[in-house]
Structure formats: structure tokens, C-alpha cells
mmCIF file with all atom_site columns, C-alpha atoms in Angstrom:
data_model
loop_
_atom_site.group_PDB
_atom_site.id
_atom_site.type_symbol
_atom_site.label_atom_id
_atom_site.label_alt_id
_atom_site.label_comp_id
_atom_site.label_asym_id
_atom_site.label_entity_id
_atom_site.label_seq_id
_atom_site.pdbx_PDB_ins_code
_atom_site.Cartn_x
_atom_site.Cartn_y
_atom_site.Cartn_z
_atom_site.occupancy
_atom_site.B_iso_or_equiv
_atom_site.pdbx_formal_charge
_atom_site.auth_seq_id
_atom_site.auth_comp_id
_atom_site.auth_asym_id
_atom_site.auth_atom_id
_atom_site.pdbx_PDB_model_num
ATOM 1   C CA . GLU S 1 1   ? 4.278   -9.316  -23.618 1.00 0.00 ? 1   GLU S CA 1
ATOM 2   C CA . ILE S 1 2   ? 2.689   -5.988  -22.646 1.00 0.00 ? 2   ILE S CA 1
ATOM 3   C CA . VAL S 1 3   ? 2.874   -5.483  -18.867 1.00 0.00 ? 3   VAL S CA 1
ATOM 4   C CA . LEU S 1 4   ? 0.175   -3.373  -17.284 1.00 0.00 ? 4   LEU S CA 1
ATOM 5   C CA . THR S 1 5   ? 0.784   -1.504  -14.065 1.00 0.00 ? 5   THR S CA 1
ATOM 6   C CA . GLN S 1 6   ? -2.151  -0.106  -12.035 1.00 0.00 ? 6   GLN S CA 1
ATOM 7   C CA . SER S 1 7   ? -2.100  2.672   -9.453  1.00 0.00 ? 7   SER S CA 1
ATOM 8   C CA . PRO S 1 8   ? -2.748  3.700   -6.834  1.00 0.00 ? 8   PRO S CA 1
ATOM 9   C CA . GLY S 1 9   ? -2.623  0.750   -4.453  1.00 0.00 ? 9   GLY S CA 1
ATOM 10  C CA . PRO S 1 10  ? -5.800  0.303   -2.442  1.00 0.00 ? 10  PRO S CA 1
ATOM 11  C CA . LEU S 1 11  ? -7.923  3.416   -2.718  1.00 0.00 ? 11  LEU S CA 1
ATOM 12  C CA . SER S 1 12  ? -9.994  4.330   0.310   1.00 0.00 ? 12  SER S CA 1
ATOM 13  C CA . LEU S 1 13  ? -12.786 6.794   -0.559  1.00 0.00 ? 13  LEU S CA 1
ATOM 14  C CA . SER S 1 14  ? -16.226 7.735   0.679   1.00 0.00 ? 14  SER S CA 1
ATOM 15  C CA . PRO S 1 15  ? -19.474 7.440   -1.218  1.00 0.00 ? 15  PRO S CA 1
ATOM 16  C CA . GLY S 1 16  ? -19.996 10.468  -3.405  1.00 0.00 ? 16  GLY S CA 1
ATOM 17  C CA . GLU S 1 17  ? -16.263 11.073  -3.931  1.00 0.00 ? 17  GLU S CA 1
ATOM 18  C CA . ARG S 1 18  ? -14.469 10.853  -7.278  1.00 0.00 ? 18  ARG S CA 1
ATOM 19  C CA . ALA S 1 19  ? -12.230 7.898   -8.003  1.00 0.00 ? 19  ALA S CA 1
ATOM 20  C CA . THR S 1 20  ? -9.367  8.130   -10.502 1.00 0.00 ? 20  THR S CA 1
ATOM 21  C CA . LEU S 1 21  ? -7.616  4.872   -11.397 1.00 0.00 ? 21  LEU S CA 1
ATOM 22  C CA . SER S 1 22  ? -4.552  4.667   -13.570 1.00 0.00 ? 22  SER S CA 1
ATOM 23  C CA . CYS S 1 23  ? -3.237  1.937   -15.881 1.00 0.00 ? 23  CYS S CA 1
ATOM 24  C CA . ARG S 1 24  ? 0.151   2.212   -17.528 1.00 0.00 ? 24  ARG S CA 1
ATOM 25  C CA . ALA S 1 25  ? 1.369   -0.102  -20.291 1.00 0.00 ? 25  ALA S CA 1
ATOM 26  C CA . SER S 1 26  ? 4.990   -1.159  -20.868 1.00 0.00 ? 26  SER S CA 1
ATOM 27  C CA . GLN S 1 27  ? 4.521   -0.433  -24.570 1.00 0.00 ? 27  GLN S CA 1
ATOM 28  C CA . SER S 1 28  ? 1.893   1.249   -26.677 1.00 0.00 ? 28  SER S CA 1
ATOM 29  C CA . VAL S 1 29  ? -1.501  -0.497  -26.712 1.00 0.00 ? 29  VAL S CA 1
ATOM 30  C CA . SER S 1 30  ? -2.631  -1.107  -30.263 1.00 0.00 ? 30  SER S CA 1
ATOM 31  C CA . SER S 1 31  ? -5.636  0.924   -31.415 1.00 0.00 ? 31  SER S CA 1
ATOM 32  C CA . SER S 1 32  ? -6.612  1.648   -27.836 1.00 0.00 ? 32  SER S CA 1
ATOM 33  C CA . TYR S 1 33  ? -7.542  -1.991  -27.256 1.00 0.00 ? 33  TYR S CA 1
ATOM 34  C CA . LEU S 1 34  ? -7.748  -1.255  -23.575 1.00 0.00 ? 34  LEU S CA 1
ATOM 35  C CA . ALA S 1 35  ? -10.636 -2.387  -21.327 1.00 0.00 ? 35  ALA S CA 1
ATOM 36  C CA . TRP S 1 36  ? -11.638 -1.964  -17.740 1.00 0.00 ? 36  TRP S CA 1
ATOM 37  C CA . TYR S 1 37  ? -13.452 -4.473  -15.543 1.00 0.00 ? 37  TYR S CA 1
ATOM 38  C CA . GLN S 1 38  ? -15.104 -4.403  -12.146 1.00 0.00 ? 38  GLN S CA 1
ATOM 39  C CA . GLN S 1 39  ? -15.052 -7.495  -9.951  1.00 0.00 ? 39  GLN S CA 1
ATOM 40  C CA . LYS S 1 40  ? -16.806 -8.030  -6.679  1.00 0.00 ? 40  LYS S CA 1
ATOM 41  C CA . PRO S 1 41  ? -16.060 -10.944 -4.278  1.00 0.00 ? 41  PRO S CA 1
ATOM 42  C CA . GLY S 1 42  ? -17.406 -14.268 -5.506  1.00 0.00 ? 42  GLY S CA 1
ATOM 43  C CA . GLN S 1 43  ? -18.469 -12.812 -8.855  1.00 0.00 ? 43  GLN S CA 1
ATOM 44  C CA . ALA S 1 44  ? -17.169 -12.882 -12.363 1.00 0.00 ? 44  ALA S CA 1
ATOM 45  C CA . PRO S 1 45  ? -15.618 -9.718  -13.794 1.00 0.00 ? 45  PRO S CA 1
ATOM 46  C CA . ARG S 1 46  ? -17.919 -7.225  -15.430 1.00 0.00 ? 46  ARG S CA 1
ATOM 47  C CA . LEU S 1 47  ? -16.911 -5.292  -18.524 1.00 0.00 ? 47  LEU S CA 1
ATOM 48  C CA . LEU S 1 48  ? -17.130 -1.529  -17.895 1.00 0.00 ? 48  LEU S CA 1
ATOM 49  C CA . ILE S 1 49  ? -15.114 0.174   -20.622 1.00 0.00 ? 49  ILE S CA 1
ATOM 50  C CA . TYR S 1 50  ? -13.706 -1.073  -23.949 1.00 0.00 ? 50  TYR S CA 1
ATOM 51  C CA . GLY S 1 51  ? -11.710 0.685   -26.656 1.00 0.00 ? 51  GLY S CA 1
ATOM 52  C CA . ALA S 1 52  ? -10.239 2.855   -23.853 1.00 0.00 ? 52  ALA S CA 1
ATOM 53  C CA . SER S 1 53  ? -13.354 5.103   -23.625 1.00 0.00 ? 53  SER S CA 1
ATOM 54  C CA . SER S 1 54  ? -16.526 3.325   -24.724 1.00 0.00 ? 54  SER S CA 1
ATOM 55  C CA . ARG S 1 55  ? -18.951 2.222   -22.028 1.00 0.00 ? 55  ARG S CA 1
ATOM 56  C CA . ALA S 1 56  ? -20.256 -1.250  -22.259 1.00 0.00 ? 56  ALA S CA 1
ATOM 57  C CA . THR S 1 57  ? -23.991 -1.928  -22.422 1.00 0.00 ? 57  THR S CA 1
ATOM 58  C CA . GLY S 1 58  ? -25.818 -0.965  -19.262 1.00 0.00 ? 58  GLY S CA 1
ATOM 59  C CA . ILE S 1 59  ? -22.873 0.733   -17.610 1.00 0.00 ? 59  ILE S CA 1
ATOM 60  C CA . PRO S 1 60  ? -23.840 3.987   -15.794 1.00 0.00 ? 60  PRO S CA 1
ATOM 61  C CA . ASP S 1 61  ? -22.406 7.252   -17.133 1.00 0.00 ? 61  ASP S CA 1
ATOM 62  C CA . ARG S 1 62  ? -20.550 7.936   -13.868 1.00 0.00 ? 62  ARG S CA 1
ATOM 63  C CA . PHE S 1 63  ? -17.929 5.508   -15.292 1.00 0.00 ? 63  PHE S CA 1
ATOM 64  C CA . SER S 1 64  ? -15.666 6.989   -17.930 1.00 0.00 ? 64  SER S CA 1
ATOM 65  C CA . GLY S 1 65  ? -12.435 5.921   -19.573 1.00 0.00 ? 65  GLY S CA 1
ATOM 66  C CA . SER S 1 66  ? -9.732  7.953   -21.273 1.00 0.00 ? 66  SER S CA 1
ATOM 67  C CA . GLY S 1 67  ? -6.205  7.683   -22.509 1.00 0.00 ? 67  GLY S CA 1
ATOM 68  C CA . SER S 1 68  ? -4.136  6.321   -25.394 1.00 0.00 ? 68  SER S CA 1
ATOM 69  C CA . GLY S 1 69  ? -0.712  4.914   -26.084 1.00 0.00 ? 69  GLY S CA 1
ATOM 70  C CA . THR S 1 70  ? 0.641   3.773   -22.745 1.00 0.00 ? 70  THR S CA 1
ATOM 71  C CA . ASP S 1 71  ? -1.426  5.787   -20.231 1.00 0.00 ? 71  ASP S CA 1
ATOM 72  C CA . PHE S 1 72  ? -5.071  5.136   -19.468 1.00 0.00 ? 72  PHE S CA 1
ATOM 73  C CA . THR S 1 73  ? -7.508  6.274   -16.759 1.00 0.00 ? 73  THR S CA 1
ATOM 74  C CA . LEU S 1 74  ? -10.802 5.027   -15.357 1.00 0.00 ? 74  LEU S CA 1
ATOM 75  C CA . THR S 1 75  ? -12.808 7.730   -13.580 1.00 0.00 ? 75  THR S CA 1
ATOM 76  C CA . ILE S 1 76  ? -15.848 7.144   -11.382 1.00 0.00 ? 76  ILE S CA 1
ATOM 77  C CA . SER S 1 77  ? -17.347 10.579  -10.993 1.00 0.00 ? 77  SER S CA 1
ATOM 78  C CA . ARG S 1 78  ? -19.350 9.932   -7.799  1.00 0.00 ? 78  ARG S CA 1
ATOM 79  C CA . LEU S 1 79  ? -18.907 6.657   -5.959  1.00 0.00 ? 79  LEU S CA 1
ATOM 80  C CA . GLU S 1 80  ? -22.057 4.741   -5.183  1.00 0.00 ? 80  GLU S CA 1
ATOM 81  C CA . PRO S 1 81  ? -22.089 2.050   -2.472  1.00 0.00 ? 81  PRO S CA 1
ATOM 82  C CA . GLU S 1 82  ? -22.164 -0.655  -5.133  1.00 0.00 ? 82  GLU S CA 1
ATOM 83  C CA . ASP S 1 83  ? -18.959 0.684   -6.771  1.00 0.00 ? 83  ASP S CA 1
ATOM 84  C CA . PHE S 1 84  ? -16.629 -0.523  -4.048  1.00 0.00 ? 84  PHE S CA 1
ATOM 85  C CA . ALA S 1 85  ? -14.825 -3.412  -5.748  1.00 0.00 ? 85  ALA S CA 1
ATOM 86  C CA . VAL S 1 86  ? -11.611 -4.331  -7.517  1.00 0.00 ? 86  VAL S CA 1
ATOM 87  C CA . TYR S 1 87  ? -10.936 -2.782  -10.937 1.00 0.00 ? 87  TYR S CA 1
ATOM 88  C CA . TYR S 1 88  ? -8.730  -4.355  -13.536 1.00 0.00 ? 88  TYR S CA 1
ATOM 89  C CA . CYS S 1 89  ? -7.375  -2.919  -16.818 1.00 0.00 ? 89  CYS S CA 1
ATOM 90  C CA . GLN S 1 90  ? -6.702  -5.276  -19.739 1.00 0.00 ? 90  GLN S CA 1
ATOM 91  C CA . GLN S 1 91  ? -5.037  -4.905  -23.110 1.00 0.00 ? 91  GLN S CA 1
ATOM 92  C CA . TYR S 1 92  ? -6.326  -7.022  -25.956 1.00 0.00 ? 92  TYR S CA 1
ATOM 93  C CA . GLY S 1 93  ? -4.426  -5.547  -28.906 1.00 0.00 ? 93  GLY S CA 1
ATOM 94  C CA . SER S 1 94  ? -1.619  -8.031  -28.938 1.00 0.00 ? 94  SER S CA 1
ATOM 95  C CA . SER S 1 95  ? -1.650  -11.800 -29.451 1.00 0.00 ? 95  SER S CA 1
ATOM 96  C CA . LEU S 1 96  ? -0.946  -12.270 -25.707 1.00 0.00 ? 96  LEU S CA 1
ATOM 97  C CA . ILE S 1 97  ? -3.736  -10.611 -23.790 1.00 0.00 ? 97  ILE S CA 1
ATOM 98  C CA . THR S 1 98  ? -2.743  -9.251  -20.346 1.00 0.00 ? 98  THR S CA 1
ATOM 99  C CA . PHE S 1 99  ? -4.467  -7.827  -17.279 1.00 0.00 ? 99  PHE S CA 1
ATOM 100 C CA . GLY S 1 100 ? -3.188  -5.370  -14.746 1.00 0.00 ? 100 GLY S CA 1
ATOM 101 C CA . PRO S 1 101 ? -2.882  -6.472  -11.093 1.00 0.00 ? 101 PRO S CA 1
ATOM 102 C CA . GLY S 1 102 ? -6.025  -4.598  -10.094 1.00 0.00 ? 102 GLY S CA 1
ATOM 103 C CA . THR S 1 103 ? -6.903  -1.664  -7.905  1.00 0.00 ? 103 THR S CA 1
ATOM 104 C CA . LYS S 1 104 ? -9.145  -2.174  -4.858  1.00 0.00 ? 104 LYS S CA 1
ATOM 105 C CA . VAL S 1 105 ? -11.556 0.626   -4.113  1.00 0.00 ? 105 VAL S CA 1
ATOM 106 C CA . ASP S 1 106 ? -12.804 0.352   -0.573  1.00 0.00 ? 106 ASP S CA 1
ATOM 107 C CA . ILE S 1 107 ? -14.907 2.397   1.747   1.00 0.00 ? 107 ILE S CA 1
ATOM 108 C CA . LYS S 1 108 ? -13.098 4.912   3.862   1.00 0.00 ? 108 LYS S CA 1
ATOM 109 C CA . GLU M 2 1   ? -30.257 -13.886 -22.682 1.00 0.00 ? 1   GLU M CA 1
ATOM 110 C CA . VAL M 2 2   ? -26.616 -14.635 -23.136 1.00 0.00 ? 2   VAL M CA 1
ATOM 111 C CA . GLN M 2 3   ? -25.416 -17.420 -20.807 1.00 0.00 ? 3   GLN M CA 1
ATOM 112 C CA . LEU M 2 4   ? -22.066 -19.097 -20.355 1.00 0.00 ? 4   LEU M CA 1
ATOM 113 C CA . VAL M 2 5   ? -21.928 -22.016 -17.938 1.00 0.00 ? 5   VAL M CA 1
ATOM 114 C CA . GLU M 2 6   ? -18.658 -23.675 -17.069 1.00 0.00 ? 6   GLU M CA 1
ATOM 115 C CA . SER M 2 7   ? -18.329 -27.200 -15.722 1.00 0.00 ? 7   SER M CA 1
ATOM 116 C CA . GLY M 2 8   ? -15.698 -29.899 -15.195 1.00 0.00 ? 8   GLY M CA 1
ATOM 117 C CA . GLY M 2 9   ? -13.655 -28.419 -12.389 1.00 0.00 ? 9   GLY M CA 1
ATOM 118 C CA . GLY M 2 10  ? -12.627 -30.374 -9.354  1.00 0.00 ? 10  GLY M CA 1
ATOM 119 C CA . LEU M 2 11  ? -9.737  -31.778 -7.397  1.00 0.00 ? 11  LEU M CA 1
ATOM 120 C CA . VAL M 2 12  ? -6.929  -33.413 -9.345  1.00 0.00 ? 12  VAL M CA 1
ATOM 121 C CA . GLN M 2 13  ? -3.486  -34.653 -8.463  1.00 0.00 ? 13  GLN M CA 1
ATOM 122 C CA . PRO M 2 14  ? -0.328  -32.949 -9.764  1.00 0.00 ? 14  PRO M CA 1
ATOM 123 C CA . GLY M 2 15  ? 0.453   -34.362 -13.190 1.00 0.00 ? 15  GLY M CA 1
ATOM 124 C CA . GLY M 2 16  ? -3.198  -35.204 -13.842 1.00 0.00 ? 16  GLY M CA 1
ATOM 125 C CA . SER M 2 17  ? -5.650  -34.055 -16.454 1.00 0.00 ? 17  SER M CA 1
ATOM 126 C CA . LEU M 2 18  ? -8.950  -32.336 -16.526 1.00 0.00 ? 18  LEU M CA 1
ATOM 127 C CA . ARG M 2 19  ? -11.295 -31.105 -19.251 1.00 0.00 ? 19  ARG M CA 1
ATOM 128 C CA . LEU M 2 20  ? -13.388 -27.988 -18.700 1.00 0.00 ? 20  LEU M CA 1
ATOM 129 C CA . SER M 2 21  ? -16.499 -27.223 -20.695 1.00 0.00 ? 21  SER M CA 1
ATOM 130 C CA . CYS M 2 22  ? -18.331 -23.955 -21.280 1.00 0.00 ? 22  CYS M CA 1
ATOM 131 C CA . ALA M 2 23  ? -21.934 -24.315 -22.548 1.00 0.00 ? 23  ALA M CA 1
ATOM 132 C CA . ALA M 2 24  ? -23.102 -21.228 -24.406 1.00 0.00 ? 24  ALA M CA 1
ATOM 133 C CA . SER M 2 25  ? -26.646 -20.111 -25.118 1.00 0.00 ? 25  SER M CA 1
ATOM 134 C CA . GLY M 2 26  ? -28.564 -16.968 -26.106 1.00 0.00 ? 26  GLY M CA 1
ATOM 135 C CA . PHE M 2 27  ? -26.296 -15.929 -29.016 1.00 0.00 ? 27  PHE M CA 1
ATOM 136 C CA . THR M 2 28  ? -24.808 -17.310 -32.193 1.00 0.00 ? 28  THR M CA 1
ATOM 137 C CA . PHE M 2 29  ? -21.836 -19.163 -30.673 1.00 0.00 ? 29  PHE M CA 1
ATOM 138 C CA . SER M 2 30  ? -20.236 -19.929 -34.029 1.00 0.00 ? 30  SER M CA 1
ATOM 139 C CA . SER M 2 31  ? -19.807 -16.232 -34.735 1.00 0.00 ? 31  SER M CA 1
ATOM 140 C CA . TYR M 2 32  ? -17.630 -15.388 -31.765 1.00 0.00 ? 32  TYR M CA 1
ATOM 141 C CA . TRP M 2 33  ? -14.051 -15.899 -30.643 1.00 0.00 ? 33  TRP M CA 1
ATOM 142 C CA . MET M 2 34  ? -13.947 -17.321 -27.138 1.00 0.00 ? 34  MET M CA 1
ATOM 143 C CA . HIS M 2 35  ? -11.468 -17.146 -24.223 1.00 0.00 ? 35  HIS M CA 1
ATOM 144 C CA . TRP M 2 36  ? -10.461 -18.859 -21.005 1.00 0.00 ? 36  TRP M CA 1
ATOM 145 C CA . VAL M 2 37  ? -9.364  -16.650 -18.098 1.00 0.00 ? 37  VAL M CA 1
ATOM 146 C CA . ARG M 2 38  ? -8.237  -17.900 -14.692 1.00 0.00 ? 38  ARG M CA 1
ATOM 147 C CA . GLN M 2 39  ? -7.938  -16.474 -11.205 1.00 0.00 ? 39  GLN M CA 1
ATOM 148 C CA . ALA M 2 40  ? -5.948  -18.075 -8.468  1.00 0.00 ? 40  ALA M CA 1
ATOM 149 C CA . PRO M 2 41  ? -7.435  -17.728 -4.970  1.00 0.00 ? 41  PRO M CA 1
ATOM 150 C CA . GLY M 2 42  ? -7.096  -14.164 -3.784  1.00 0.00 ? 42  GLY M CA 1
ATOM 151 C CA . LYS M 2 43  ? -5.134  -13.192 -6.907  1.00 0.00 ? 43  LYS M CA 1
ATOM 152 C CA . GLY M 2 44  ? -5.781  -11.253 -10.138 1.00 0.00 ? 44  GLY M CA 1
ATOM 153 C CA . LEU M 2 45  ? -7.069  -12.230 -13.540 1.00 0.00 ? 45  LEU M CA 1
ATOM 154 C CA . VAL M 2 46  ? -4.827  -14.071 -15.951 1.00 0.00 ? 46  VAL M CA 1
ATOM 155 C CA . TRP M 2 47  ? -5.735  -14.725 -19.593 1.00 0.00 ? 47  TRP M CA 1
ATOM 156 C CA . VAL M 2 48  ? -5.186  -18.359 -20.537 1.00 0.00 ? 48  VAL M CA 1
ATOM 157 C CA . SER M 2 49  ? -6.207  -19.038 -24.115 1.00 0.00 ? 49  SER M CA 1
ATOM 158 C CA . ARG M 2 50  ? -8.429  -18.007 -27.005 1.00 0.00 ? 50  ARG M CA 1
ATOM 159 C CA . ILE M 2 51  ? -9.881  -19.586 -30.085 1.00 0.00 ? 51  ILE M CA 1
ATOM 160 C CA . ASN M 2 52  ? -11.313 -18.026 -33.182 1.00 0.00 ? 52  ASN M CA 1
ATOM 161 C CA . SER M 2 53  ? -14.839 -18.525 -34.347 1.00 0.00 ? 53  SER M CA 1
ATOM 162 C CA . ASP M 2 54  ? -14.294 -21.655 -36.482 1.00 0.00 ? 54  ASP M CA 1
ATOM 163 C CA . GLY M 2 55  ? -11.632 -23.197 -34.291 1.00 0.00 ? 55  GLY M CA 1
ATOM 164 C CA . SER M 2 56  ? -8.867  -22.849 -36.874 1.00 0.00 ? 56  SER M CA 1
ATOM 165 C CA . SER M 2 57  ? -6.707  -20.507 -34.825 1.00 0.00 ? 57  SER M CA 1
ATOM 166 C CA . THR M 2 58  ? -5.688  -20.604 -31.154 1.00 0.00 ? 58  THR M CA 1
ATOM 167 C CA . SER M 2 59  ? -3.388  -18.736 -28.796 1.00 0.00 ? 59  SER M CA 1
ATOM 168 C CA . TYR M 2 60  ? -2.056  -19.542 -25.330 1.00 0.00 ? 60  TYR M CA 1
ATOM 169 C CA . ALA M 2 61  ? -0.344  -17.869 -22.417 1.00 0.00 ? 61  ALA M CA 1
ATOM 170 C CA . ASP M 2 62  ? 3.245   -18.996 -22.058 1.00 0.00 ? 62  ASP M CA 1
ATOM 171 C CA . SER M 2 63  ? 2.447   -20.545 -18.666 1.00 0.00 ? 63  SER M CA 1
ATOM 172 C CA . VAL M 2 64  ? 0.123   -23.170 -20.237 1.00 0.00 ? 64  VAL M CA 1
ATOM 173 C CA . LYS M 2 65  ? 1.499   -23.564 -23.769 1.00 0.00 ? 65  LYS M CA 1
ATOM 174 C CA . GLY M 2 66  ? 2.087   -27.217 -24.559 1.00 0.00 ? 66  GLY M CA 1
ATOM 175 C CA . ARG M 2 67  ? 0.004   -28.423 -21.614 1.00 0.00 ? 67  ARG M CA 1
ATOM 176 C CA . PHE M 2 68  ? -3.453  -26.934 -22.304 1.00 0.00 ? 68  PHE M CA 1
ATOM 177 C CA . THR M 2 69  ? -5.544  -27.199 -25.449 1.00 0.00 ? 69  THR M CA 1
ATOM 178 C CA . ILE M 2 70  ? -8.529  -25.039 -26.300 1.00 0.00 ? 70  ILE M CA 1
ATOM 179 C CA . SER M 2 71  ? -11.183 -26.329 -28.689 1.00 0.00 ? 71  SER M CA 1
ATOM 180 C CA . ARG M 2 72  ? -14.818 -25.842 -29.526 1.00 0.00 ? 72  ARG M CA 1
ATOM 181 C CA . ASP M 2 73  ? -17.750 -27.665 -30.964 1.00 0.00 ? 73  ASP M CA 1
ATOM 182 C CA . ASN M 2 74  ? -19.966 -25.161 -32.719 1.00 0.00 ? 74  ASN M CA 1
ATOM 183 C CA . ALA M 2 75  ? -22.702 -27.761 -33.325 1.00 0.00 ? 75  ALA M CA 1
ATOM 184 C CA . LYS M 2 76  ? -22.943 -28.221 -29.530 1.00 0.00 ? 76  LYS M CA 1
ATOM 185 C CA . ASN M 2 77  ? -22.335 -24.531 -28.659 1.00 0.00 ? 77  ASN M CA 1
ATOM 186 C CA . THR M 2 78  ? -19.627 -25.618 -26.334 1.00 0.00 ? 78  THR M CA 1
ATOM 187 C CA . LEU M 2 79  ? -16.085 -24.426 -25.635 1.00 0.00 ? 79  LEU M CA 1
ATOM 188 C CA . TYR M 2 80  ? -13.513 -26.779 -24.030 1.00 0.00 ? 80  TYR M CA 1
ATOM 189 C CA . LEU M 2 81  ? -10.182 -26.526 -22.253 1.00 0.00 ? 81  LEU M CA 1
ATOM 190 C CA . GLN M 2 82  ? -8.190  -29.776 -22.019 1.00 0.00 ? 82  GLN M CA 1
ATOM 191 C CA . MET M 2 83  ? -5.611  -29.375 -19.254 1.00 0.00 ? 83  MET M CA 1
ATOM 192 C CA . ASN M 2 84  ? -2.788  -31.879 -18.968 1.00 0.00 ? 84  ASN M CA 1
ATOM 193 C CA . SER M 2 85  ? 0.286   -32.125 -16.733 1.00 0.00 ? 85  SER M CA 1
ATOM 194 C CA . LEU M 2 86  ? -1.440  -30.010 -14.136 1.00 0.00 ? 86  LEU M CA 1
ATOM 195 C CA . ARG M 2 87  ? 0.599   -28.225 -11.496 1.00 0.00 ? 87  ARG M CA 1
ATOM 196 C CA . ALA M 2 88  ? -0.232  -26.740 -8.136  1.00 0.00 ? 88  ALA M CA 1
ATOM 197 C CA . GLU M 2 89  ? 0.090   -23.286 -9.655  1.00 0.00 ? 89  GLU M CA 1
ATOM 198 C CA . ASP M 2 90  ? -2.797  -24.101 -12.048 1.00 0.00 ? 90  ASP M CA 1
ATOM 199 C CA . THR M 2 91  ? -5.162  -24.030 -9.086  1.00 0.00 ? 91  THR M CA 1
ATOM 200 C CA . ALA M 2 92  ? -7.703  -21.299 -9.899  1.00 0.00 ? 92  ALA M CA 1
ATOM 201 C CA . VAL M 2 93  ? -11.244 -20.445 -10.868 1.00 0.00 ? 93  VAL M CA 1
ATOM 202 C CA . TYR M 2 94  ? -11.470 -20.819 -14.617 1.00 0.00 ? 94  TYR M CA 1
ATOM 203 C CA . TYR M 2 95  ? -13.842 -18.476 -16.493 1.00 0.00 ? 95  TYR M CA 1
ATOM 204 C CA . CYS M 2 96  ? -14.914 -18.638 -20.095 1.00 0.00 ? 96  CYS M CA 1
ATOM 205 C CA . ALA M 2 97  ? -15.627 -15.304 -21.779 1.00 0.00 ? 97  ALA M CA 1
ATOM 206 C CA . ARG M 2 98  ? -17.152 -14.229 -25.078 1.00 0.00 ? 98  ARG M CA 1
ATOM 207 C CA . GLY M 2 99  ? -15.325 -12.359 -27.851 1.00 0.00 ? 99  GLY M CA 1
ATOM 208 C CA . GLN M 2 100 ? -14.623 -8.865  -26.473 1.00 0.00 ? 100 GLN M CA 1
ATOM 209 C CA . PHE M 2 101 ? -15.002 -10.197 -22.935 1.00 0.00 ? 101 PHE M CA 1
ATOM 210 C CA . ASP M 2 102 ? -18.516 -8.708  -22.736 1.00 0.00 ? 102 ASP M CA 1
ATOM 211 C CA . TYR M 2 103 ? -20.017 -11.811 -21.170 1.00 0.00 ? 103 TYR M CA 1
ATOM 212 C CA . TRP M 2 104 ? -18.398 -14.160 -18.648 1.00 0.00 ? 104 TRP M CA 1
ATOM 213 C CA . GLY M 2 105 ? -19.479 -17.437 -17.058 1.00 0.00 ? 105 GLY M CA 1
ATOM 214 C CA . GLN M 2 106 ? -19.629 -17.906 -13.283 1.00 0.00 ? 106 GLN M CA 1
ATOM 215 C CA . GLY M 2 107 ? -16.418 -19.915 -13.250 1.00 0.00 ? 107 GLY M CA 1
ATOM 216 C CA . THR M 2 108 ? -15.421 -23.432 -12.220 1.00 0.00 ? 108 THR M CA 1
ATOM 217 C CA . LEU M 2 109 ? -12.801 -24.160 -9.571  1.00 0.00 ? 109 LEU M CA 1
ATOM 218 C CA . VAL M 2 110 ? -9.807  -26.351 -10.400 1.00 0.00 ? 110 VAL M CA 1
ATOM 219 C CA . THR M 2 111 ? -7.717  -27.499 -7.459  1.00 0.00 ? 111 THR M CA 1
ATOM 220 C CA . VAL M 2 112 ? -4.394  -29.317 -8.086  1.00 0.00 ? 112 VAL M CA 1
ATOM 221 C CA . SER M 2 113 ? -3.246  -30.973 -4.952  1.00 0.00 ? 113 SER M CA 1
ATOM 222 C CA . SER M 2 114 ? -2.091  -34.345 -3.633  1.00 0.00 ? 114 SER M CA 1
#
């Protein structure tokens, strides 16, 4: 099973600031089958990024993903009020799909 | 419009059984793999199971293998999760999700408690 570790812990930022979230895998993620999700309280997760760097339909371009192998990053270039949420990475390249523990981005 | 609507959750005693359903609409259901993902209260997301488009291949997380069974009825555009031998640690909101996890249902809460 591929274990995903996310950092930092809770991230306290102000609107307009840049957020950089990290996801590290215990082994290489096949063909960059790495996705990022946003989840707000009481809502289902929302796909932001798939294939490590491709934005899902309707996702603003302030969200970007990068990385390969075992190290991946989600960047939010300028935080909007609606971006304060929990973000999960996920690998779907192996038969056992796994999620990271999540990073909470809250308002400073 | 793509819609996934889960149902069947509720309160069940430890050792009991429950069957969840996920009704799909707005897309060609029979063309997509489907998944179940769960989230315990206040915790993170955990993938549970997946099934291929014609139902001939399934996979499960170790924590549910042998107790849960995923299935689908493409004629009814419905995904199922049969959950047996339920434990307190199975308490969670259960979500169904399409293929590459691009669409999710709103979730159904399963509570295992005496």
C-alpha cells in the first residue's frame, strides 16, 4: 500500500496569500496518478487536480499541481475566501487507492 | 447533469448488515468504473472499494475485504455496497464516486452502535 503524507499541518494564511501544500508518497506513484481534492464542512470532496498537474473542469487557474515520483505539490496562487478548506491528495495508480490525511487551510 | 445519490444508511447494531445504493443519472453509467469512499466523523477520506464498468472486476481495502461486497446493476444505473459483519469502526459517511473521482454523491451516514 502506498502511504501518502501531507504537510504542513494546519496552514493559517490570509486572503490573497499563496498556499503551498505538499504530498509525499512512500513509493513512486505510477504515471503521476496523483489527484488533489478540496473538501468543505458538510460537503463531498471536489476534484481539483488529476494526473498531478491537470485542472479538473471548472477549477480556477489559481489552483495548480506539480510533481512526479514521490513528491507532489498543490499551489493556490492567491487565496480567495472560498478556498479555506481541507485539501487531500490521493494516489490512484495502484490497485489499492489511498488518500493523504489532509491539510487544513484556515484563515489567519 | 451528472448526479449520484446515495441511500440506505442508518443505525445498525454491531455484527449487523446494511446495503447502500447509489443511483446514477446524467451519464452513461455502464461506461464507468465506480467507487465507494468513506469518512468517519471528523476524520479523513478512506477508499473502500471499486468495480469496473461491467461488474466483472472488483477491489477492496483490506479493512473491509471479506465483509463488504460491491456490485452494480447497469440496467438500473445503480451501484451497491453490501456491508456485513459491521463494526463500530465502520461508522462513517459513505460516498459513491464516478470513475476518476470527478463526481461524488452527497453521502449517506452509517452508524454502527448498540
